[in-house]
Coordinates of C-alpha atoms (C1' of nucleotides) in Angstrom, one line a residue:
Chain A
M49 CA 48.2 -74.1 -42.8
S50 CA 50.8 -76.6 -42.2
D51 CA 54.3 -76.5 -43.2
S52 CA 57.4 -78.1 -42.4
R53 CA 59.0 -75.3 -40.3
P54 CA 60.0 -76.0 -36.8
I55 CA 57.9 -75.8 -34.3
R56 CA 58.3 -72.7 -32.3
V57 CA 55.4 -71.5 -29.8
R58 CA 55.1 -68.5 -27.3
F59 CA 53.5 -67.8 -24.5
A60 CA 53.6 -63.9 -23.9
P61 CA 52.3 -62.6 -20.7
S62 CA 52.5 -59.0 -19.7
P63 CA 53.9 -58.2 -16.2
T64 CA 51.0 -56.6 -14.9
G65 CA 49.7 -58.8 -12.2
N66 CA 49.8 -62.6 -11.2
L67 CA 49.9 -65.5 -13.8
H68 CA 45.5 -66.1 -14.3
I69 CA 44.1 -69.1 -14.4
G70 CA 43.3 -68.8 -18.2
G71 CA 46.8 -67.7 -19.1
A72 CA 48.2 -70.7 -17.3
R73 CA 45.7 -72.7 -19.3
T74 CA 47.1 -70.9 -22.4
A75 CA 50.9 -71.5 -21.3
L76 CA 49.9 -75.3 -20.6
F77 CA 48.5 -76.0 -24.1
N78 CA 51.5 -74.1 -25.8
W79 CA 53.7 -76.0 -23.6
A80 CA 52.4 -79.1 -24.4
F81 CA 52.4 -78.8 -28.0
A82 CA 55.9 -77.9 -28.2
R83 CA 56.7 -80.8 -26.1
K84 CA 54.8 -83.3 -28.4
M85 CA 56.2 -81.9 -31.4
G86 CA 59.6 -81.6 -30.2
G87 CA 59.7 -78.0 -30.8
S88 CA 60.7 -75.0 -28.8
F89 CA 58.5 -73.2 -25.8
I90 CA 59.5 -69.4 -25.6
L91 CA 58.7 -67.3 -23.1
R92 CA 58.1 -63.7 -24.3
I93 CA 57.5 -60.4 -21.8
E94 CA 55.1 -58.2 -23.2
D95 CA 56.0 -54.8 -21.4
T96 CA 55.2 -52.2 -23.6
D97 CA 52.9 -50.8 -21.1
R98 CA 55.4 -49.0 -18.8
E99 CA 52.8 -48.0 -16.4
R100 CA 51.6 -51.1 -15.4
N101 CA 54.4 -53.3 -15.8
S102 CA 56.3 -54.5 -12.2
Q103 CA 59.2 -56.9 -11.4
E104 CA 57.3 -58.4 -8.6
S105 CA 54.6 -59.2 -11.2
L106 CA 57.2 -60.5 -13.7
D107 CA 58.7 -63.0 -10.7
S108 CA 55.2 -64.0 -9.9
I109 CA 54.5 -65.2 -13.0
L110 CA 57.5 -67.1 -13.6
N111 CA 57.2 -68.7 -10.3
S112 CA 53.5 -69.8 -10.9
L113 CA 54.6 -71.2 -14.3
R114 CA 57.6 -73.2 -13.0
W115 CA 55.3 -74.1 -10.0
L116 CA 53.0 -76.0 -12.3
G117 CA 55.8 -77.5 -13.9
L118 CA 56.0 -75.7 -17.3
D119 CA 59.6 -74.8 -18.1
W120 CA 60.6 -72.8 -21.1
D121 CA 63.4 -73.3 -23.6
E122 CA 63.8 -69.5 -24.6
G123 CA 63.0 -66.5 -22.3
P124 CA 64.0 -64.9 -19.2
E125 CA 66.6 -66.3 -17.3
V126 CA 67.2 -68.9 -19.8
G127 CA 68.2 -66.5 -22.7
G128 CA 67.9 -68.3 -26.4
D129 CA 69.1 -67.2 -29.8
F130 CA 66.2 -64.8 -30.7
G131 CA 66.3 -62.5 -27.8
P132 CA 65.9 -60.2 -25.9
Y133 CA 62.8 -61.6 -25.0
S134 CA 61.3 -58.5 -23.1
Q135 CA 59.8 -56.3 -25.6
S136 CA 60.7 -53.2 -23.5
E137 CA 64.4 -54.6 -24.7
R138 CA 63.4 -54.5 -28.5
S139 CA 63.3 -50.9 -29.4
E140 CA 65.3 -50.9 -32.3
C141 CA 63.3 -53.5 -34.2
Y142 CA 60.2 -51.6 -33.5
S143 CA 61.6 -48.2 -34.4
S144 CA 63.1 -49.5 -37.4
A145 CA 59.7 -51.4 -38.4
A146 CA 57.9 -48.0 -37.6
T147 CA 60.1 -46.1 -39.9
K148 CA 59.6 -48.5 -42.7
G149 CA 56.0 -48.3 -42.3
L150 CA 56.2 -44.3 -42.2
E151 CA 58.5 -44.6 -45.8
E152 CA 56.3 -47.0 -47.2
G153 CA 53.1 -45.4 -46.4
W154 CA 51.1 -48.3 -44.0
L155 CA 52.1 -46.0 -41.3
Y156 CA 50.8 -42.5 -41.2
R157 CA 51.0 -39.7 -38.4
C158 CA 47.9 -38.8 -36.4
F159 CA 48.0 -35.6 -34.6
C160 CA 44.3 -35.5 -33.7
S161 CA 43.9 -34.7 -29.6
P162 CA 43.0 -37.2 -27.3
E163 CA 39.8 -35.1 -26.6
R164 CA 38.9 -35.1 -30.3
I165 CA 39.0 -38.9 -30.7
Q166 CA 37.0 -38.9 -27.6
K167 CA 34.2 -37.0 -29.0
L168 CA 34.4 -38.9 -32.1
K169 CA 33.9 -41.9 -30.2
E170 CA 31.1 -40.8 -28.6
E171 CA 29.2 -39.1 -31.5
K172 CA 29.6 -42.5 -33.4
L173 CA 28.5 -44.2 -30.7
A174 CA 25.1 -42.2 -30.4
A175 CA 24.5 -42.4 -34.2
K176 CA 24.8 -46.1 -33.6
E177 CA 27.7 -46.2 -35.9
N178 CA 31.1 -48.0 -35.5
P179 CA 33.2 -45.9 -33.1
H180 CA 36.2 -46.2 -35.4
Y181 CA 38.6 -43.4 -35.8
D182 CA 37.7 -41.3 -39.0
R183 CA 41.0 -41.2 -40.7
C184 CA 41.2 -37.7 -40.5
C185 CA 44.9 -37.5 -40.4
R186 CA 45.7 -40.3 -43.4
A187 CA 45.0 -37.4 -45.9
L188 CA 47.6 -35.5 -44.5
C189 CA 50.4 -35.1 -47.3
R190 CA 54.0 -36.1 -46.4
E191 CA 55.3 -32.6 -46.3
E192 CA 52.6 -31.4 -43.4
S193 CA 52.9 -34.7 -41.7
S194 CA 56.7 -34.2 -41.2
L195 CA 56.7 -30.4 -40.8
R196 CA 54.0 -30.9 -38.2
S197 CA 56.1 -33.6 -36.5
E198 CA 59.1 -31.5 -36.8
S199 CA 57.6 -28.5 -34.8
G200 CA 57.4 -30.9 -31.9
E201 CA 53.5 -31.5 -32.2
S202 CA 52.5 -34.3 -30.6
F203 CA 51.4 -37.6 -32.4
V204 CA 50.5 -41.1 -32.6
L205 CA 51.4 -43.5 -35.4
R206 CA 48.7 -45.5 -37.1
F207 CA 48.2 -48.2 -39.0
S208 CA 46.7 -47.8 -42.7
V209 CA 44.5 -50.4 -43.1
P210 CA 43.2 -51.2 -46.6
D211 CA 40.0 -50.3 -47.8
D212 CA 38.5 -53.4 -49.5
E213 CA 40.5 -56.2 -48.1
E214 CA 39.2 -59.5 -47.3
I215 CA 41.4 -61.3 -44.2
I216 CA 41.0 -64.8 -43.6
I217 CA 42.4 -66.4 -40.8
A218 CA 43.1 -70.3 -40.8
D219 CA 42.6 -71.1 -37.2
H220 CA 43.3 -75.0 -36.0
V221 CA 40.4 -74.8 -33.8
R222 CA 37.8 -72.7 -35.5
G223 CA 38.7 -73.1 -39.1
E224 CA 38.5 -70.2 -41.5
V225 CA 37.4 -66.9 -40.0
K226 CA 36.6 -64.1 -42.4
F227 CA 36.8 -60.4 -41.6
H228 CA 36.9 -57.4 -44.0
S229 CA 39.3 -54.4 -43.6
S230 CA 36.6 -52.4 -43.6
Q231 CA 35.5 -53.3 -40.0
V232 CA 39.4 -52.7 -38.9
E233 CA 40.0 -49.7 -37.4
D234 CA 42.9 -47.4 -38.2
W235 CA 44.8 -48.5 -34.9
V236 CA 47.2 -46.9 -33.2
A237 CA 50.6 -48.6 -33.5
V238 CA 52.8 -46.1 -31.6
R239 CA 51.8 -44.6 -28.8
S240 CA 52.4 -40.3 -28.5
T241 CA 55.3 -41.6 -26.3
G242 CA 57.0 -43.6 -29.2
M243 CA 56.4 -46.8 -27.3
P244 CA 54.9 -49.1 -30.0
T245 CA 51.2 -51.1 -29.0
Y246 CA 50.7 -54.5 -28.7
N247 CA 49.4 -55.3 -31.9
F248 CA 52.4 -53.9 -33.6
V249 CA 54.8 -55.7 -31.6
C250 CA 53.3 -58.9 -31.6
A251 CA 53.0 -59.5 -35.2
L252 CA 56.9 -58.2 -35.7
D253 CA 57.9 -60.7 -32.4
D254 CA 56.2 -63.3 -33.7
A255 CA 58.2 -63.0 -36.9
A256 CA 61.2 -62.2 -35.8
M257 CA 61.1 -65.1 -33.3
E258 CA 60.0 -67.6 -36.1
I259 CA 57.0 -68.4 -34.2
S260 CA 55.2 -70.9 -36.0
H261 CA 52.0 -71.3 -33.9
V262 CA 50.2 -68.6 -32.0
I263 CA 48.4 -70.3 -29.4
R264 CA 45.8 -67.8 -27.1
G265 CA 42.6 -67.3 -26.0
E266 CA 40.0 -66.6 -27.9
E267 CA 39.9 -63.2 -26.8
H268 CA 42.3 -62.3 -29.2
L269 CA 40.6 -63.4 -32.1
V270 CA 39.3 -60.6 -33.0
N271 CA 42.3 -58.1 -33.2
T272 CA 44.2 -60.9 -35.1
P273 CA 43.1 -59.4 -38.6
K274 CA 45.3 -56.4 -37.2
Q275 CA 48.3 -58.7 -36.7
V276 CA 47.9 -60.3 -40.2
L277 CA 47.6 -56.9 -41.9
M278 CA 51.0 -56.3 -40.2
S279 CA 52.4 -59.4 -41.5
R280 CA 51.2 -58.8 -45.0
A281 CA 52.2 -55.0 -45.4
L282 CA 56.0 -56.3 -43.7
G283 CA 55.9 -59.2 -46.0
L284 CA 56.2 -61.4 -43.1
Q285 CA 55.5 -65.1 -43.0
E286 CA 52.3 -65.5 -40.8
P287 CA 51.9 -68.2 -38.0
D288 CA 49.2 -70.6 -37.6
F289 CA 46.8 -69.4 -35.2
V290 CA 44.8 -71.5 -32.6
H291 CA 42.5 -69.7 -30.5
V292 CA 41.3 -71.7 -27.5
P293 CA 38.1 -71.1 -25.8
L294 CA 37.7 -69.1 -22.9
I295 CA 37.7 -70.5 -19.2
L296 CA 34.3 -69.1 -17.8
G297 CA 33.4 -68.6 -14.3
Q298 CA 30.3 -70.2 -12.5
D299 CA 28.2 -67.3 -14.3
G300 CA 29.3 -68.5 -18.0
K301 CA 31.6 -65.2 -18.4
K302 CA 35.2 -64.7 -18.8
L303 CA 36.6 -66.1 -15.8
S304 CA 37.3 -63.0 -13.4
K305 CA 37.8 -61.9 -9.8
R306 CA 34.5 -61.6 -9.1
T307 CA 33.6 -65.4 -9.3
G308 CA 36.6 -66.4 -7.3
D309 CA 40.2 -67.1 -7.3
T310 CA 41.8 -66.3 -10.7
A311 CA 45.3 -66.0 -9.9
V312 CA 47.3 -69.4 -9.7
G313 CA 49.4 -68.5 -6.8
D314 CA 46.1 -68.4 -5.1
Y315 CA 45.6 -72.0 -5.6
K316 CA 49.3 -72.4 -4.6
E317 CA 48.8 -70.8 -1.2
K318 CA 45.5 -72.6 -0.9
G319 CA 47.1 -75.9 -0.9
Y320 CA 46.1 -77.2 -4.3
P321 CA 48.6 -79.8 -5.5
P322 CA 50.3 -78.4 -8.6
E323 CA 49.9 -81.4 -10.3
A324 CA 46.2 -81.8 -9.8
L325 CA 45.7 -78.1 -11.2
F326 CA 47.7 -78.8 -14.2
N327 CA 45.5 -82.1 -14.3
F328 CA 42.2 -80.1 -14.2
L329 CA 43.4 -77.0 -16.5
S330 CA 44.4 -79.7 -19.1
L331 CA 40.7 -80.6 -19.4
L332 CA 39.2 -77.3 -19.8
G333 CA 38.6 -77.0 -23.3
F334 CA 40.8 -80.4 -24.3
S335 CA 40.1 -84.0 -23.8
I336 CA 42.2 -87.0 -24.5
D337 CA 39.6 -89.5 -25.2
D338 CA 36.2 -90.4 -23.9
E339 CA 37.6 -91.5 -20.2
T340 CA 40.9 -90.3 -19.1
T341 CA 40.4 -87.9 -16.6
I342 CA 43.5 -88.5 -14.2
F343 CA 46.6 -87.9 -16.0
G344 CA 50.3 -86.3 -15.7
S345 CA 52.3 -84.1 -18.0
E346 CA 53.8 -87.0 -19.9
K347 CA 50.7 -88.6 -20.6
L348 CA 49.3 -84.9 -21.6
V349 CA 52.6 -84.2 -23.8
S350 CA 52.1 -87.7 -25.3
A351 CA 48.5 -87.2 -26.3
F352 CA 48.4 -83.5 -27.2
E353 CA 46.7 -82.6 -30.5
L354 CA 45.7 -79.4 -31.5
S355 CA 42.6 -81.0 -33.2
R356 CA 41.6 -82.2 -30.0
I357 CA 41.0 -78.5 -28.8
N358 CA 37.4 -77.6 -28.1
S359 CA 35.8 -74.6 -29.8
S360 CA 33.2 -73.8 -26.9
G361 CA 33.9 -71.9 -23.5
A362 CA 34.5 -73.9 -20.5
I363 CA 33.3 -73.2 -17.1
F364 CA 35.6 -73.4 -14.1
D365 CA 34.1 -76.2 -11.7
T366 CA 35.8 -75.7 -8.4
D367 CA 33.8 -79.5 -7.4
K368 CA 35.7 -81.0 -10.1
L369 CA 38.9 -79.4 -9.0
A370 CA 38.3 -80.3 -5.6
W371 CA 37.9 -83.6 -6.5
I372 CA 40.9 -84.4 -8.7
C373 CA 42.9 -82.5 -5.7
G374 CA 41.8 -85.1 -3.6
D375 CA 42.4 -87.7 -5.7
Y376 CA 45.9 -87.1 -6.3
I377 CA 46.3 -86.1 -2.3
R378 CA 45.2 -89.7 -1.6
A379 CA 47.5 -91.2 -4.5
C380 CA 50.5 -89.8 -3.5
S381 CA 52.9 -91.7 -1.1
A382 CA 53.0 -90.6 2.7
E383 CA 56.6 -89.3 2.6
A384 CA 55.6 -87.0 -0.5
L385 CA 52.5 -85.9 1.2
T386 CA 54.7 -84.9 4.3
E387 CA 56.9 -83.1 2.6
R388 CA 54.2 -80.9 0.3
L389 CA 52.4 -80.6 3.9
L390 CA 55.5 -79.4 5.8
P391 CA 55.3 -75.8 4.6
F392 CA 51.4 -75.5 5.7
I393 CA 52.2 -77.1 9.3
K394 CA 54.9 -74.6 9.8
R395 CA 52.8 -71.9 8.7
A396 CA 50.0 -73.0 11.2
G397 CA 52.6 -72.3 13.8
F398 CA 53.0 -76.4 14.6
Q399 CA 56.4 -77.7 15.7
V400 CA 57.7 -81.2 14.6
E401 CA 60.9 -81.9 17.0
E402 CA 63.8 -83.9 15.8
G403 CA 63.3 -87.7 16.1
E404 CA 59.6 -87.1 15.4
E405 CA 59.8 -87.7 11.8
E406 CA 58.6 -91.3 11.9
W407 CA 55.5 -89.9 14.0
L408 CA 54.5 -87.1 11.4
L409 CA 54.6 -89.7 8.7
R410 CA 51.9 -92.0 10.6
V411 CA 50.0 -88.7 11.4
V412 CA 50.0 -87.9 7.8
A413 CA 49.4 -91.0 6.8
S414 CA 46.0 -91.0 8.8
Y415 CA 44.7 -87.9 7.7
Q416 CA 45.7 -88.7 3.8
E417 CA 42.4 -89.7 2.5
R418 CA 40.5 -87.2 5.0
I419 CA 42.0 -84.1 3.6
G420 CA 41.0 -82.4 0.2
L421 CA 43.8 -79.5 0.3
Y422 CA 47.2 -79.3 1.9
S423 CA 45.8 -76.4 4.1
D424 CA 43.1 -78.6 5.3
F425 CA 45.7 -80.6 7.5
P426 CA 46.9 -78.4 10.1
E427 CA 43.4 -77.7 11.5
M428 CA 42.3 -81.2 10.8
A429 CA 45.5 -82.6 13.1
S430 CA 45.7 -79.4 15.2
W431 CA 44.5 -82.1 18.2
L432 CA 48.3 -83.6 17.7
F433 CA 50.2 -80.5 18.0
E434 CA 48.4 -78.3 20.3
G435 CA 48.1 -78.7 24.4
S436 CA 44.6 -78.3 24.6
V437 CA 41.7 -79.2 22.6
E438 CA 39.0 -77.2 21.3
V439 CA 35.8 -78.9 21.4
D440 CA 33.2 -78.2 18.5
K441 CA 29.6 -78.4 18.7
K442 CA 28.9 -81.9 17.9
A443 CA 31.6 -83.2 20.2
A444 CA 30.2 -81.1 23.2
K445 CA 26.8 -82.7 22.7
A446 CA 28.4 -86.3 22.8
L447 CA 30.0 -85.4 26.2
R448 CA 26.9 -84.2 27.8
A449 CA 25.2 -87.2 27.0
D450 CA 23.8 -89.6 30.0
G451 CA 26.5 -91.9 31.2
A452 CA 29.4 -90.2 29.0
A453 CA 31.5 -89.2 32.2
A454 CA 30.9 -93.0 33.4
V455 CA 32.1 -94.7 30.1
L456 CA 35.2 -92.2 30.1
M457 CA 36.3 -93.1 33.2
E458 CA 35.5 -97.0 33.0
I459 CA 37.5 -96.5 29.6
V460 CA 40.6 -95.2 31.2
K461 CA 40.5 -98.0 33.8
R462 CA 40.7 -100.6 31.3
L463 CA 43.3 -98.7 29.6
E464 CA 45.5 -98.5 32.4
A465 CA 44.8 -102.1 33.3
E466 CA 46.5 -103.0 29.9
S467 CA 49.7 -104.0 29.3
N468 CA 49.6 -102.6 25.8
F469 CA 48.8 -99.2 24.6
P470 CA 46.7 -98.7 22.6
P471 CA 45.2 -102.7 23.5
Q472 CA 45.9 -104.8 20.5
E473 CA 43.6 -105.5 18.3
F474 CA 41.9 -102.5 19.3
D475 CA 38.9 -103.0 17.2
S476 CA 37.7 -106.5 19.0
W477 CA 39.2 -104.9 22.1
I478 CA 36.3 -101.9 22.4
K479 CA 33.6 -104.4 20.9
S480 CA 33.9 -106.6 23.5
L481 CA 33.9 -103.6 26.0
S482 CA 31.0 -102.7 24.5
E483 CA 29.0 -105.7 25.0
E484 CA 30.1 -106.1 28.1
L485 CA 29.4 -102.6 29.2
E486 CA 26.3 -103.0 27.2
I487 CA 26.9 -99.5 25.7
G488 CA 26.4 -99.0 21.7
M489 CA 29.6 -98.6 20.0
G490 CA 28.4 -95.0 19.1
N491 CA 27.9 -93.9 22.6
L492 CA 31.5 -95.6 23.5
M493 CA 33.7 -94.1 20.7
K494 CA 32.0 -90.6 20.2
P495 CA 33.1 -89.4 24.0
I496 CA 36.7 -90.7 23.2
R497 CA 37.0 -88.8 20.4
A498 CA 35.6 -85.7 21.8
R499 CA 37.8 -85.8 24.6
L500 CA 40.6 -86.7 22.6
A501 CA 40.1 -84.5 19.5
G502 CA 37.5 -82.2 20.3
T503 CA 35.8 -83.5 17.3
L504 CA 33.8 -86.7 16.0
G505 CA 35.7 -87.3 12.9
G506 CA 39.3 -88.4 12.2
P507 CA 41.5 -91.6 12.1
P508 CA 40.0 -94.8 14.0
V509 CA 40.1 -94.1 17.5
G510 CA 42.9 -96.9 18.2
E511 CA 45.1 -95.0 15.8
M512 CA 43.9 -91.6 17.7
M513 CA 45.5 -93.0 20.9
A514 CA 48.5 -94.4 19.3
L515 CA 49.4 -91.1 17.7
L516 CA 48.6 -89.3 20.8
G517 CA 50.6 -91.4 23.1
K518 CA 49.6 -93.2 26.6
E519 CA 49.9 -90.5 28.9
K520 CA 48.5 -87.7 27.0
T521 CA 45.2 -89.9 25.8
L522 CA 45.1 -90.6 29.5
A523 CA 45.3 -87.2 30.8
R524 CA 43.0 -86.0 28.1
L525 CA 40.4 -88.6 28.7
Q526 CA 40.4 -87.7 32.2
A527 CA 39.8 -84.0 31.5
T528 CA 37.3 -82.3 33.0
Chain B
rG189 C1' 24.4 -51.7 -31.3
rG190 C1' 28.7 -53.3 -35.1
rC191 C1' 31.9 -57.3 -36.0
rC192 C1' 33.7 -62.3 -34.6
rC193 C1' 33.2 -66.6 -31.9
rC194 C1' 30.4 -70.9 -29.8
rA195 C1' 25.9 -74.2 -28.9
rU196 C1' 25.5 -82.6 -26.4
rC197 C1' 23.5 -84.3 -19.1
rG198 C1' 23.5 -79.2 -13.7
rU199 C1' 29.3 -79.1 -14.6
rC200 C1' 33.8 -81.1 -17.9
rU201 C1' 33.5 -83.9 -22.3
rA202 C1' 33.4 -88.8 -25.7
rG203 C1' 30.9 -88.8 -30.4
rU204 C1' 30.8 -83.9 -35.3
rC205 C1' 35.9 -83.0 -39.7
rU206 C1' 35.3 -88.6 -42.8
rG207 C1' 26.5 -89.4 -41.6
rG208 C1' 24.3 -95.4 -40.3
rC209 C1' 28.0 -99.4 -34.8
rC210 C1' 24.3 -93.6 -30.4
rU211 C1' 17.5 -96.8 -27.9
rA212 C1' 24.0 -90.8 -27.1
rG213 C1' 29.5 -93.3 -23.4
rG214 C1' 32.4 -91.2 -19.0
rA215 C1' 33.4 -88.4 -15.0
rC216 C1' 32.4 -84.1 -11.3
rA217 C1' 28.3 -82.9 -8.4
rC218 C1' 23.5 -84.8 -6.7
rC219 C1' 20.1 -88.8 -4.7
rA220 C1' 19.7 -93.9 -3.1
rG221 C1' 22.0 -98.4 -1.0
rG222 C1' 26.3 -101.0 0.8
rU223 C1' 31.1 -101.3 3.8
rU224 C1' 32.8 -98.7 8.4
rU225 C1' 33.0 -97.1 16.1
rU226 C1' 33.1 -91.4 13.6
rC227 C1' 34.9 -88.7 9.3
rA228 C1' 37.0 -89.8 5.2
rU229 C1' 37.9 -93.3 1.7
rC230 C1' 35.7 -97.3 -1.1
rC231 C1' 31.7 -100.5 -3.6
rU232 C1' 27.0 -100.6 -6.4
rG233 C1' 22.6 -98.4 -8.4
rG234 C1' 19.9 -93.9 -9.9
rC235 C1' 19.0 -89.1 -11.9
rA236 C1' 20.2 -86.2 -16.3
rA237 C1' 21.5 -84.1 -22.4
rC238 C1' 21.8 -84.0 -28.9
rA239 C1' 18.5 -75.5 -28.0
rG240 C1' 14.1 -74.9 -31.4
rG241 C1' 12.5 -74.9 -36.6
rG242 C1' 13.4 -75.9 -41.7
rG243 C1' 15.9 -78.4 -45.4
rU244 C1' 19.5 -82.4 -47.7
rU245 C1' 19.6 -88.1 -47.4
rC246 C1' 17.5 -95.0 -47.4
rA247 C1' 19.5 -92.8 -42.9
rA248 C1' 21.5 -86.6 -39.3
rA249 C1' 23.9 -85.3 -32.2
rU250 C1' 26.9 -85.7 -36.9
rC251 C1' 26.4 -81.9 -43.4
rC252 C1' 23.4 -76.9 -45.0
rC253 C1' 20.1 -72.5 -44.0
rC254 C1' 17.3 -69.9 -40.4
rU255 C1' 15.7 -68.5 -35.7
rU256 C1' 16.9 -68.3 -30.2
rG257 C1' 20.5 -68.0 -26.9
rG258 C1' 25.6 -67.3 -24.6
rG259 C1' 30.3 -65.4 -25.1
rG260 C1' 34.1 -62.3 -26.9
rU261 C1' 35.4 -57.5 -28.6
rC262 C1' 35.1 -52.8 -30.0
rA263 C1' 42.1 -48.6 -25.8
rC264 C1' 47.7 -44.3 -26.8
rC265 C1' 45.9 -52.4 -22.2
rA266 C1' 47.8 -57.1 -23.3

RNA sequence: GGCCCCAUCGUCUAGUCUGGCCUAGGACACCAGGUUUUCAUCCUGGCAACAGGGGUUCAAAUCCCCUUGGGGUCACCA
């Protein structure tokens, strides 16, 4: 299974949408393996489906990959010696292989109409048989086949699957997986449009690009025999296979849009730190040991082993992701966190004036352990950016409490009498005030919080006052 | 339904290959305490799993078989 050729792995997305969480994890494993082994990580664009490709999708996938910190050694935008890296640009390769296949007989023209195929499948299904193509056109002689194609009749090229052959896939995570060729359909290798299909092109490109290990999702396991058969027909060297377990939604089924956000871009928009998503994804179907859960890319690379990839599916646990995010946010420096927060602050429409950098840093620091996501920040700290305060339910209740108004008036008076703002040793200052006025701490602090921020949570009250400044603090405390 | 894959706390997992150190470890979540003016953080403790049944063996979470359960896949998508 292993040989000494250079390690070359690839991630091969098709540009028909955004980068999916599952795809990202696959890319991550490929990347980690390449980096660990000192090999190459190649990005190949599988754009043989003209109908659904789009440049926007490609851009978005590339951006998501970069956002996660995954860089590629060969592929779009960086080139390489095994290009082109978009399948739409490799047609010569494919057509020469197709010609060869036709000559050698492992490909044949099929003139059956889509209607006939459709009907055939329905009948077979009704009879509870495998709905495979009946190989009708395989019996056509060469002369008739060429004649009909020359006369302009539409056809596809099918792969002529051997009758009785054992196909053993040596998979790094699953061991030997056996298939029998009788279970494999004479699949379409080249469409009637002349465009080749995935299975045809995949084996060809993997060989042409000298891919040593195909690391991909388990959903590909069942069409691996088709690719192996291709390799055999062409005498190509087969790559090693590594089928990683699926990422499942909360319902235990393959993660899909129904169960939540599936695009990496969604997580970026929602303010997840990329390092946290990276970390979390690394933990799905893989583990370093029995206790390491928080780690970055360097650690992953040094610890990565194919043998540590799990074989069973993993549910995408958003609670754990949230916890990891919080952990990253807390561990971050206030400066770096501020940098990350800036786009979210701007998006919320808040202005940070020149000269306020220090202040912003302090605001961020005071919220650092309180936010779970970058996007939590603008909402939680809005009272510092906006002129008016929106009072929530609990805060309103605190303001309606007996004596609240009187307490606030008293506080204002005391604050004005102090030479420092906020009073030094605020904690003891307020505590002694509470004792002197014989008012519980809660009854003292809640109305202040309510007036200042409109909510009962947030940083320590002294810090809130410092952040707001004397003028605004007094104004808000006296608001009606 | 055919074929293929999988099976340890609710979840992610360690342990499985190379049986004994496992009265099964960690983390998330949850619950209970503690710290705290609030929120959050943090600390302590608790709950909680080898799917079932047969073998093999002195010994099985670990090896084999069956059952059950879950998933994937059956396109001129990738």
